Amino acid sequence: MSIDIEILNGNAAWPAAEPLLNAVWPSEIKATRPWGEVTFAHADFRVLVEADDAGLVCHVGLYRRHATFNGRAAHVGGIGGVATRADHRRRGLATIALNAAIQTFRHEGSLGFALLFCEAATVPFYQARGWHLFEGEILAEQPAGHGRFDVLVPMVFDLVQKPRKGVIDLRGLPW
Ligand SMILES: CC(C)(COP(=O)(O)OP(=O)(O)OC[C@H]1O[C@@H](n2cnc3c(N)ncnc32)[C@H](O)[C@@H]1OP(=O)(O)O)[C@@H](O)C(=O)NCCC(=O)NCCS
């Protein structure tokens, strides 16, 4: 299998990403998850991994947010929508896409840390790739208002800052 990795504008790449994301999280599955009712932000950029013989096989959404950490401005790189097509898992594709995402954040230079939200079962997967649990509080916007976001586990990847505890206010929708 030969693969091609692209990083594209989030809205422009949505038509390509949508079928994969709907296949990985069909609405009936989403409805059973604690995050099924959450309103999420749209990705600013998307890492797309395409296989020559199978089309899009892996996706990672990238977000940039002027958030706050313990009340101070924090420029955060977000990662969400990490998904590999079921028949292409355990071949290192998500690892490649996550590395491409972190490289992109590093090149940007202005980001303090990267942040993602995952289910508890996926924590070891990210820990094995250099991510750390954030054991503080996350605040975010939802249509009902601004408040605590605790239906998923927050994890950070250190860039300049190494947040582990405290309060991160996303000052917008979660991802
Ligand atoms: C979680 C998910 C994205 C992982 O995608 P993936 O492309 O299979 O990930 P990788 O192949 O990089 O790594 C998965 C495992 O395969 C192993 N692996 C990687 N290359 C391999 C290879 N060539 N042969 C065998 N195993 C391999 C890795 O070591 C890893 O194991 P580990 O978690 O014990 O370290 C995928 O399972 C998925 O889409 N799940 C459903 C959606 C989801 O839960 N997304 C996470 C949202 S936060």
GROMACS .gro file of C-alpha atoms and ligand atoms in nm:
model
  223
    1MET     CA    1   0.000   0.000   0.000
    2SER     CA    2   0.140   0.338  -0.091
    3ILE     CA    3  -0.001   0.641   0.092
    4ASP     CA    4  -0.026   1.013   0.035
    5ILE     CA    5  -0.063   1.267   0.318
    6GLU     CA    6  -0.222   1.608   0.264
    7ILE     CA    7  -0.311   1.890   0.503
    8LEU     CA    8  -0.603   2.086   0.366
    9ASN     CA    9  -0.839   2.364   0.469
   10GLY     CA   10  -1.102   2.216   0.702
   11ASN     CA   11  -1.413   2.330   0.515
   12ALA     CA   12  -1.271   2.253   0.170
   13ALA     CA   13  -1.178   1.900   0.282
   14TRP     CA   14  -1.509   1.832   0.458
   15PRO     CA   15  -1.675   1.660   0.157
   16ALA     CA   16  -1.379   1.419   0.141
   17ALA     CA   17  -1.373   1.358   0.518
   18GLU     CA   18  -1.746   1.328   0.584
   19PRO     CA   19  -1.804   0.970   0.453
   20LEU     CA   20  -1.512   0.834   0.660
   21LEU     CA   21  -1.624   1.012   0.978
   22ASN     CA   22  -1.985   0.899   0.928
   23ALA     CA   23  -1.867   0.540   0.878
   24VAL     CA   24  -1.654   0.547   1.195
   25TRP     CA   25  -1.921   0.725   1.403
   26PRO     CA   26  -2.264   0.648   1.251
   27SER     CA   27  -2.544   0.853   1.410
   28GLU     CA   28  -2.685   0.548   1.592
   29ILE     CA   29  -2.345   0.487   1.755
   30LYS     CA   30  -2.299   0.856   1.835
   31ALA     CA   31  -2.634   0.857   2.013
   32THR     CA   32  -2.504   0.595   2.259
   33ARG     CA   33  -2.193   0.796   2.355
   34PRO     CA   34  -2.176   1.047   2.642
   35TRP     CA   35  -2.055   1.306   2.387
   36GLY     CA   36  -2.335   1.230   2.139
   37GLU     CA   37  -2.523   1.552   2.219
   38VAL     CA   38  -2.217   1.779   2.225
   39THR     CA   39  -2.188   2.059   1.967
   40PHE     CA   40  -1.832   2.043   1.835
   41ALA     CA   41  -1.630   2.305   1.644
   42HIS     CA   42  -1.548   2.253   1.276
   43ALA     CA   43  -1.185   2.170   1.200
   44ASP     CA   44  -0.969   2.456   1.067
   45PHE     CA   45  -0.746   2.208   0.881
   46ARG     CA   46  -0.756   1.835   0.815
   47VAL     CA   47  -0.481   1.576   0.777
   48LEU     CA   48  -0.599   1.331   0.510
   49VAL     CA   49  -0.419   1.002   0.452
   50GLU     CA   50  -0.509   0.842   0.122
   51ALA     CA   51  -0.411   0.493   0.004
   52ASP     CA   52  -0.351   0.446  -0.367
   53ASP     CA   53  -0.590   0.150  -0.374
   54ALA     CA   54  -0.856   0.261  -0.123
   55GLY     CA   55  -0.900   0.640  -0.116
   56LEU     CA   56  -0.925   0.819   0.219
   57VAL     CA   57  -0.826   0.581   0.499
   58CYS     CA   58  -0.737   0.812   0.790
   59HIS     CA   59  -0.836   1.159   0.912
   60VAL     CA   60  -0.721   1.399   1.182
   61GLY     CA   61  -0.889   1.738   1.233
   62LEU     CA   62  -0.673   2.035   1.340
   63TYR     CA   63  -0.802   2.333   1.538
   64ARG     CA   64  -0.643   2.657   1.653
   65ARG     CA   65  -0.786   2.840   1.945
   66HIS     CA   66  -0.705   3.152   2.148
   67ALA     CA   67  -0.795   2.990   2.479
   68THR     CA   68  -0.687   3.069   2.833
   69PHE     CA   69  -0.487   2.854   3.076
   70ASN     CA   70  -0.524   2.958   3.440
   71GLY     CA   71  -0.662   3.291   3.325
   72ARG     CA   72  -0.375   3.375   3.089
   73ALA     CA   73  -0.390   3.380   2.710
   74ALA     CA   74  -0.292   3.043   2.562
   75HIS     CA   75  -0.271   2.969   2.191
   76VAL     CA   76  -0.378   2.607   2.166
   77GLY     CA   77  -0.352   2.354   1.882
   78GLY     CA   78  -0.648   2.119   1.892
   79ILE     CA   79  -0.677   1.768   1.753
   80GLY     CA   80  -1.005   1.589   1.697
   81GLY     CA   81  -1.188   1.349   1.470
   82VAL     CA   82  -0.900   1.099   1.477
   83ALA     CA   83  -1.032   0.811   1.269
   84THR     CA   84  -0.898   0.527   1.058
   85ARG     CA   85  -1.120   0.325   0.829
   86ALA     CA   86  -1.202  -0.004   1.004
   87ASP     CA   87  -1.034  -0.220   0.738
   88HIS     CA   88  -0.710  -0.018   0.754
   89ARG     CA   89  -0.645  -0.012   1.130
   90ARG     CA   90  -0.328  -0.129   1.307
   91ARG     CA   91  -0.102  -0.032   1.020
   92GLY     CA   92   0.031   0.287   1.178
   93LEU     CA   93  -0.189   0.527   0.980
   94ALA     CA   94  -0.328   0.721   1.278
   95THR     CA   95   0.026   0.745   1.418
   96ILE     CA   96   0.147   0.893   1.088
   97ALA     CA   97  -0.145   1.139   1.076
   98LEU     CA   98  -0.093   1.245   1.441
   99ASN     CA   99   0.277   1.300   1.376
  100ALA     CA  100   0.190   1.517   1.075
  101ALA     CA  101  -0.049   1.717   1.294
  102ILE     CA  102   0.215   1.774   1.564
  103GLN     CA  103   0.476   1.868   1.300
  104THR     CA  104   0.230   2.126   1.166
  105PHE     CA  105   0.179   2.271   1.514
  106ARG     CA  106   0.553   2.280   1.582
  107HIS     CA  107   0.621   2.463   1.255
  108GLU     CA  108   0.364   2.721   1.348
  109GLY     CA  109   0.584   2.826   1.640
  110SER     CA  110   0.320   3.027   1.825
  111LEU     CA  111   0.130   2.742   1.993
  112GLY     CA  112   0.173   2.673   2.364
  113PHE     CA  113   0.045   2.315   2.365
  114ALA     CA  114  -0.179   2.074   2.178
  115LEU     CA  115  -0.502   1.946   2.330
  116LEU     CA  116  -0.739   1.663   2.244
  117PHE     CA  117  -1.041   1.499   2.404
  118CYS     CA  118  -1.089   1.123   2.394
  119GLU     CA  119  -1.279   0.837   2.549
  120ALA     CA  120  -1.110   0.668   2.847
  121ALA     CA  121  -1.040   0.354   2.640
  122THR     CA  122  -0.821   0.553   2.397
  123VAL     CA  123  -0.601   0.715   2.666
  124PRO     CA  124  -0.326   0.444   2.645
  125PHE     CA  125  -0.312   0.485   2.264
  126TYR     CA  126  -0.232   0.857   2.304
  127GLN     CA  127  -0.003   0.809   2.605
  128ALA     CA  128   0.207   0.573   2.392
  129ARG     CA  129   0.241   0.863   2.144
  130GLY     CA  130   0.365   1.124   2.392
  131TRP     CA  131   0.034   1.270   2.512
  132HIS     CA  132  -0.032   1.338   2.884
  133LEU     CA  133  -0.348   1.345   3.089
  134PHE     CA  134  -0.466   1.695   3.179
  135GLU     CA  135  -0.605   1.654   3.528
  136GLY     CA  136  -0.759   1.998   3.561
  137GLU     CA  137  -1.083   2.152   3.446
  138ILE     CA  138  -1.197   2.233   3.091
  139LEU     CA  139  -1.447   2.510   3.023
  140ALA     CA  140  -1.618   2.542   2.685
  141GLU     CA  141  -1.913   2.695   2.504
  142GLN     CA  142  -2.226   2.501   2.417
  143PRO     CA  143  -2.557   2.628   2.277
  144ALA     CA  144  -2.688   2.623   2.636
  145GLY     CA  145  -2.401   2.842   2.758
  146HIS     CA  146  -2.047   2.844   2.894
  147GLY     CA  147  -1.956   2.571   3.142
  148ARG     CA  148  -1.759   2.266   3.239
  149PHE     CA  149  -1.675   2.021   2.958
  150ASP     CA  150  -1.617   1.682   3.119
  151VAL     CA  151  -1.773   1.415   2.895
  152LEU     CA  152  -1.435   1.326   2.742
  153VAL     CA  153  -1.083   1.291   2.883
  154PRO     CA  154  -0.854   1.590   2.807
  155MET     CA  155  -0.497   1.511   2.699
  156VAL     CA  156  -0.213   1.749   2.619
  157PHE     CA  157   0.095   1.732   2.401
  158ASP     CA  158   0.370   1.964   2.525
  159LEU     CA  159   0.501   2.222   2.281
  160VAL     CA  160   0.620   2.524   2.483
  161GLN     CA  161   0.394   2.477   2.786
  162LYS     CA  162   0.337   2.159   2.987
  163PRO     CA  163  -0.009   2.194   3.136
  164ARG     CA  164  -0.113   1.916   3.372
  165LYS     CA  165  -0.350   2.084   3.621
  166GLY     CA  166  -0.548   2.405   3.641
  167VAL     CA  167  -0.823   2.548   3.422
  168ILE     CA  168  -0.826   2.564   3.043
  169ASP     CA  169  -1.105   2.777   2.903
  170LEU     CA  170  -1.152   2.695   2.535
  171ARG     CA  171  -1.344   3.023   2.486
  172GLY     CA  172  -1.550   2.853   2.217
  173LEU     CA  173  -1.691   2.517   2.116
  174PRO     CA  174  -1.492   2.203   2.205
  175TRP     CA  175  -1.345   1.973   1.940
  176LIG     C1  176  -0.800   0.479   1.743
  176LIG     C2  177  -0.772   0.468   1.592
  176LIG     C3  178  -0.780   0.607   1.530
  176LIG     C4  179  -0.632   0.411   1.572
  176LIG     O1  180  -0.607   0.411   1.432
  176LIG     P1  181  -0.496   0.316   1.365
  176LIG     O2  182  -0.468   0.371   1.230
  176LIG     O3  183  -0.535   0.175   1.379
  176LIG     O4  184  -0.373   0.347   1.463
  176LIG     P2  185  -0.223   0.289   1.449
  176LIG     O5  186  -0.220   0.180   1.349
  176LIG     O6  187  -0.131   0.403   1.435
  176LIG     O7  188  -0.205   0.229   1.594
  176LIG     C5  189  -0.296   0.133   1.642
  176LIG     C6  190  -0.226   0.012   1.696
  176LIG     O8  191  -0.176  -0.063   1.588
  176LIG     C7  192  -0.039  -0.095   1.613
  176LIG     N1  193   0.028  -0.100   1.482
  176LIG     C8  194   0.077   0.004   1.414
  176LIG     N2  195   0.132  -0.039   1.298
  176LIG     C9  196   0.115  -0.173   1.296
  176LIG    C10  197   0.147  -0.275   1.202
  176LIG     N3  198   0.210  -0.246   1.088
  176LIG     N4  199   0.109  -0.401   1.232
  176LIG    C11  200   0.045  -0.429   1.348
  176LIG     N5  201   0.012  -0.338   1.440
  176LIG    C12  202   0.046  -0.212   1.414
  176LIG    C13  203   0.011   0.014   1.697
  176LIG     O9  204   0.122  -0.025   1.775
  176LIG    C14  205  -0.109   0.048   1.781
  176LIG    O10  206  -0.112  -0.029   1.897
  176LIG     P3  207  -0.108   0.041   2.039
  176LIG    O11  208  -0.231   0.128   2.049
  176LIG    O12  209  -0.110  -0.074   2.132
  176LIG    O13  210   0.015   0.124   2.041
  176LIG    C15  211  -0.874   0.371   1.523
  176LIG    O14  212  -0.880   0.251   1.596
  176LIG    C16  213  -1.013   0.429   1.509
  176LIG    O15  214  -1.044   0.496   1.412
  176LIG     N6  215  -1.100   0.399   1.609
  176LIG    C17  216  -1.237   0.448   1.609
  176LIG    C18  217  -1.243   0.596   1.628
  176LIG    C19  218  -1.173   0.642   1.755
  176LIG    O16  219  -1.190   0.585   1.864
  176LIG     N7  220  -1.093   0.749   1.741
  176LIG    C20  221  -1.023   0.810   1.852
  176LIG    C21  222  -1.099   0.933   1.887
  176LIG     S1  223  -1.020   1.021   2.016
   0.00000   0.00000   0.00000
